[in-house]
Amino acid sequence: MVKAQADSSHLKTNVNKDSFLNQFEAFKTSRNISGLADVADHHHYPLPEKVLGWQKQLQLNDRQKAAITQINTALQRKVKEMNGFLITNEKMLDSLFNYKKVNNGLLIYYTNRYGLYQGELRNAILQACLKTETQLTATQLKKYGSLLQD
């Protein structure tokens, strides 16, 4: 029993209690789309940011650049908004556990909110891919697909 308590206290001193929050703080500077656009990417629906990065290879015209830039700007605004909600939600969960105020109802509420925010974020990303796809010609979409393979 004494050994188990010693091992337990050793773990507590080695774990940075805020390390998991650091990942959410990182959302503030990242675009937080990792994995959320995989289905679109797999089927060659173009992410607006990738299209803008390959605008020369895709030979975008001025109208396309303007439209896709607008799609990308709206997406980045939504990503930032959802990241803020995710951070706030995660901090609330941390606080509830930290102060031993968590209960079944609160846990259900905040974890469901987390799922809603992730769902809204994924929807925004996939909608942007769908909108971007409509801005490209068949030739550009084919070229986009080949650029993804490189």
Tab-separated table of C-alpha atoms in Angstrom:
chain	number	residue	atom	x	y	z
A	1	MET	CA	0.000	0.000	0.000
A	2	VAL	CA	2.832	2.422	0.850
A	3	LYS	CA	4.577	1.584	-2.431
A	4	ALA	CA	1.362	2.263	-4.389
A	5	GLN	CA	0.959	5.657	-2.720
A	6	ALA	CA	4.569	6.543	-3.452
A	7	ASP	CA	4.125	5.550	-7.109
A	8	SER	CA	0.927	7.581	-7.327
A	9	SER	CA	2.541	10.733	-5.922
A	10	HIS	CA	5.474	10.263	-8.294
A	11	LEU	CA	3.066	10.333	-11.247
A	12	LYS	CA	1.389	13.511	-10.015
A	13	THR	CA	4.677	15.395	-9.811
A	14	ASN	CA	5.744	14.299	-13.298
A	15	VAL	CA	2.539	15.307	-15.069
A	16	ASN	CA	2.127	18.894	-16.156
A	17	LYS	CA	-1.456	19.566	-15.097
A	18	ASP	CA	-1.897	22.149	-17.844
A	19	SER	CA	-0.351	20.125	-20.664
A	20	PHE	CA	-3.710	19.144	-22.113
A	21	LEU	CA	-4.804	22.800	-22.145
A	22	ASN	CA	-1.706	23.676	-24.153
A	23	GLN	CA	-3.087	21.686	-27.066
A	24	PHE	CA	-6.258	23.798	-27.013
A	25	GLU	CA	-4.299	27.018	-26.673
A	26	ALA	CA	-2.433	25.940	-29.800
A	27	PHE	CA	-5.765	26.089	-31.639
A	28	LYS	CA	-5.580	29.879	-31.411
A	29	THR	CA	-2.712	29.977	-33.880
A	30	SER	CA	-3.539	26.903	-35.951
A	31	ARG	CA	-6.221	26.354	-38.503
A	32	ASN	CA	-7.423	23.245	-36.651
A	33	ILE	CA	-8.592	21.354	-39.721
A	34	SER	CA	-6.362	18.334	-39.332
A	35	GLY	CA	-8.440	15.275	-40.136
A	36	LEU	CA	-11.680	17.200	-40.517
A	37	ALA	CA	-11.279	17.585	-44.278
A	38	ASP	CA	-9.980	14.083	-44.966
A	39	VAL	CA	-13.135	12.858	-46.706
A	40	ALA	CA	-13.090	15.854	-49.058
A	41	ASP	CA	-9.363	15.536	-49.685
A	42	HIS	CA	-9.680	11.804	-50.369
A	43	HIS	CA	-12.263	12.480	-53.074
A	44	HIS	CA	-10.368	15.495	-54.461
A	45	TYR	CA	-12.773	18.179	-53.266
A	46	PRO	CA	-10.405	21.120	-52.996
A	47	LEU	CA	-9.575	22.968	-49.804
A	48	PRO	CA	-9.593	26.680	-50.642
A	49	GLU	CA	-6.222	27.260	-48.986
A	50	LYS	CA	-4.594	24.517	-51.071
A	51	VAL	CA	-6.149	25.886	-54.261
A	52	LEU	CA	-4.817	29.358	-53.491
A	53	GLY	CA	-1.400	27.865	-52.798
A	54	TRP	CA	-1.457	26.200	-56.215
A	55	GLN	CA	-3.083	29.067	-58.093
A	56	LYS	CA	-0.289	29.251	-60.691
A	57	GLN	CA	-0.309	25.518	-61.376
A	58	LEU	CA	-4.116	25.577	-61.596
A	59	GLN	CA	-4.071	28.753	-63.723
A	60	LEU	CA	-6.766	30.483	-61.709
A	61	ASN	CA	-8.276	33.568	-63.303
A	62	ASP	CA	-8.927	36.756	-61.330
A	63	ARG	CA	-12.605	35.920	-60.734
A	64	GLN	CA	-11.700	32.497	-59.363
A	65	LYS	CA	-8.971	33.928	-57.126
A	66	ALA	CA	-11.391	36.489	-55.684
A	67	ALA	CA	-14.165	33.940	-55.093
A	68	ILE	CA	-11.873	31.336	-53.533
A	69	THR	CA	-10.148	33.971	-51.400
A	70	GLN	CA	-13.572	34.979	-50.089
A	71	ILE	CA	-14.427	31.330	-49.334
A	72	ASN	CA	-11.100	30.865	-47.545
A	73	THR	CA	-11.493	34.071	-45.515
A	74	ALA	CA	-14.950	33.015	-44.341
A	75	LEU	CA	-13.615	29.558	-43.463
A	76	GLN	CA	-10.690	30.952	-41.455
A	77	ARG	CA	-13.067	33.236	-39.564
A	78	LYS	CA	-15.289	30.247	-38.716
A	79	VAL	CA	-12.299	28.116	-37.692
A	80	LYS	CA	-11.134	30.863	-35.341
A	81	GLU	CA	-14.625	31.210	-33.870
A	82	MET	CA	-15.042	27.455	-33.314
A	83	ASN	CA	-11.540	27.147	-31.859
A	84	GLY	CA	-12.447	29.831	-29.332
A	85	PHE	CA	-15.573	27.919	-28.334
A	86	LEU	CA	-13.599	24.682	-28.036
A	87	ILE	CA	-10.996	26.353	-25.820
A	88	THR	CA	-13.650	27.914	-23.567
A	89	ASN	CA	-15.484	24.615	-23.307
A	90	GLU	CA	-12.294	22.711	-22.468
A	91	LYS	CA	-11.357	25.263	-19.817
A	92	MET	CA	-14.801	24.854	-18.263
A	93	LEU	CA	-14.363	21.079	-18.127
A	94	ASP	CA	-10.926	21.586	-16.567
A	95	SER	CA	-12.358	23.945	-13.973
A	96	LEU	CA	-15.243	21.623	-13.112
A	97	PHE	CA	-12.865	18.729	-12.541
A	98	ASN	CA	-10.281	20.884	-10.788
A	99	TYR	CA	-12.775	22.226	-8.251
A	100	LYS	CA	-14.574	18.884	-7.950
A	101	LYS	CA	-17.819	20.484	-9.204
A	102	VAL	CA	-18.367	18.052	-12.054
A	103	ASN	CA	-21.482	15.883	-12.070
A	104	ASN	CA	-23.170	13.646	-14.606
A	105	GLY	CA	-25.429	16.381	-16.004
A	106	LEU	CA	-22.630	18.933	-16.439
A	107	LEU	CA	-20.369	16.336	-17.985
A	108	ILE	CA	-23.033	15.376	-20.526
A	109	TYR	CA	-23.722	19.039	-21.282
A	110	TYR	CA	-20.115	20.079	-21.898
A	111	THR	CA	-19.078	16.963	-23.799
A	112	ASN	CA	-22.125	17.275	-26.054
A	113	ARG	CA	-21.249	20.930	-26.668
A	114	TYR	CA	-17.750	19.837	-27.621
A	115	GLY	CA	-19.248	17.471	-30.185
A	116	LEU	CA	-21.484	20.212	-31.563
A	117	TYR	CA	-18.544	22.597	-31.980
A	118	GLN	CA	-16.467	19.910	-33.713
A	119	GLY	CA	-19.422	19.111	-35.969
A	120	GLU	CA	-19.947	22.761	-36.850
A	121	LEU	CA	-16.262	23.134	-37.593
A	122	ARG	CA	-16.227	20.060	-39.815
A	123	ASN	CA	-19.333	21.274	-41.644
A	124	ALA	CA	-17.724	24.661	-42.312
A	125	ILE	CA	-14.587	23.001	-43.701
A	126	LEU	CA	-16.476	20.594	-45.936
A	127	GLN	CA	-18.842	23.346	-47.120
A	128	ALA	CA	-15.797	25.416	-48.101
A	129	CYS	CA	-14.455	22.463	-50.104
A	130	LEU	CA	-17.808	22.078	-51.827
A	131	LYS	CA	-17.980	25.790	-52.671
A	132	THR	CA	-14.389	25.818	-53.891
A	133	GLU	CA	-15.063	22.848	-56.155
A	134	THR	CA	-17.812	24.798	-57.940
A	135	GLN	CA	-15.324	27.561	-58.751
A	136	LEU	CA	-12.960	25.302	-60.687
A	137	THR	CA	-13.211	23.914	-64.187
A	138	ALA	CA	-13.033	20.182	-64.911
A	139	THR	CA	-9.455	20.648	-66.143
A	140	GLN	CA	-8.466	22.486	-62.968
A	141	LEU	CA	-10.074	19.794	-60.800
A	142	LYS	CA	-8.132	17.119	-62.658
A	143	LYS	CA	-4.908	19.092	-62.164
A	144	TYR	CA	-5.762	19.568	-58.472
A	145	GLY	CA	-6.113	15.806	-58.117
A	146	SER	CA	-2.708	15.252	-59.709
A	147	LEU	CA	-1.129	17.891	-57.445
A	148	LEU	CA	-2.509	16.017	-54.433
A	149	GLN	CA	-0.753	12.868	-55.631
A	150	ASP	CA	2.656	14.563	-55.932
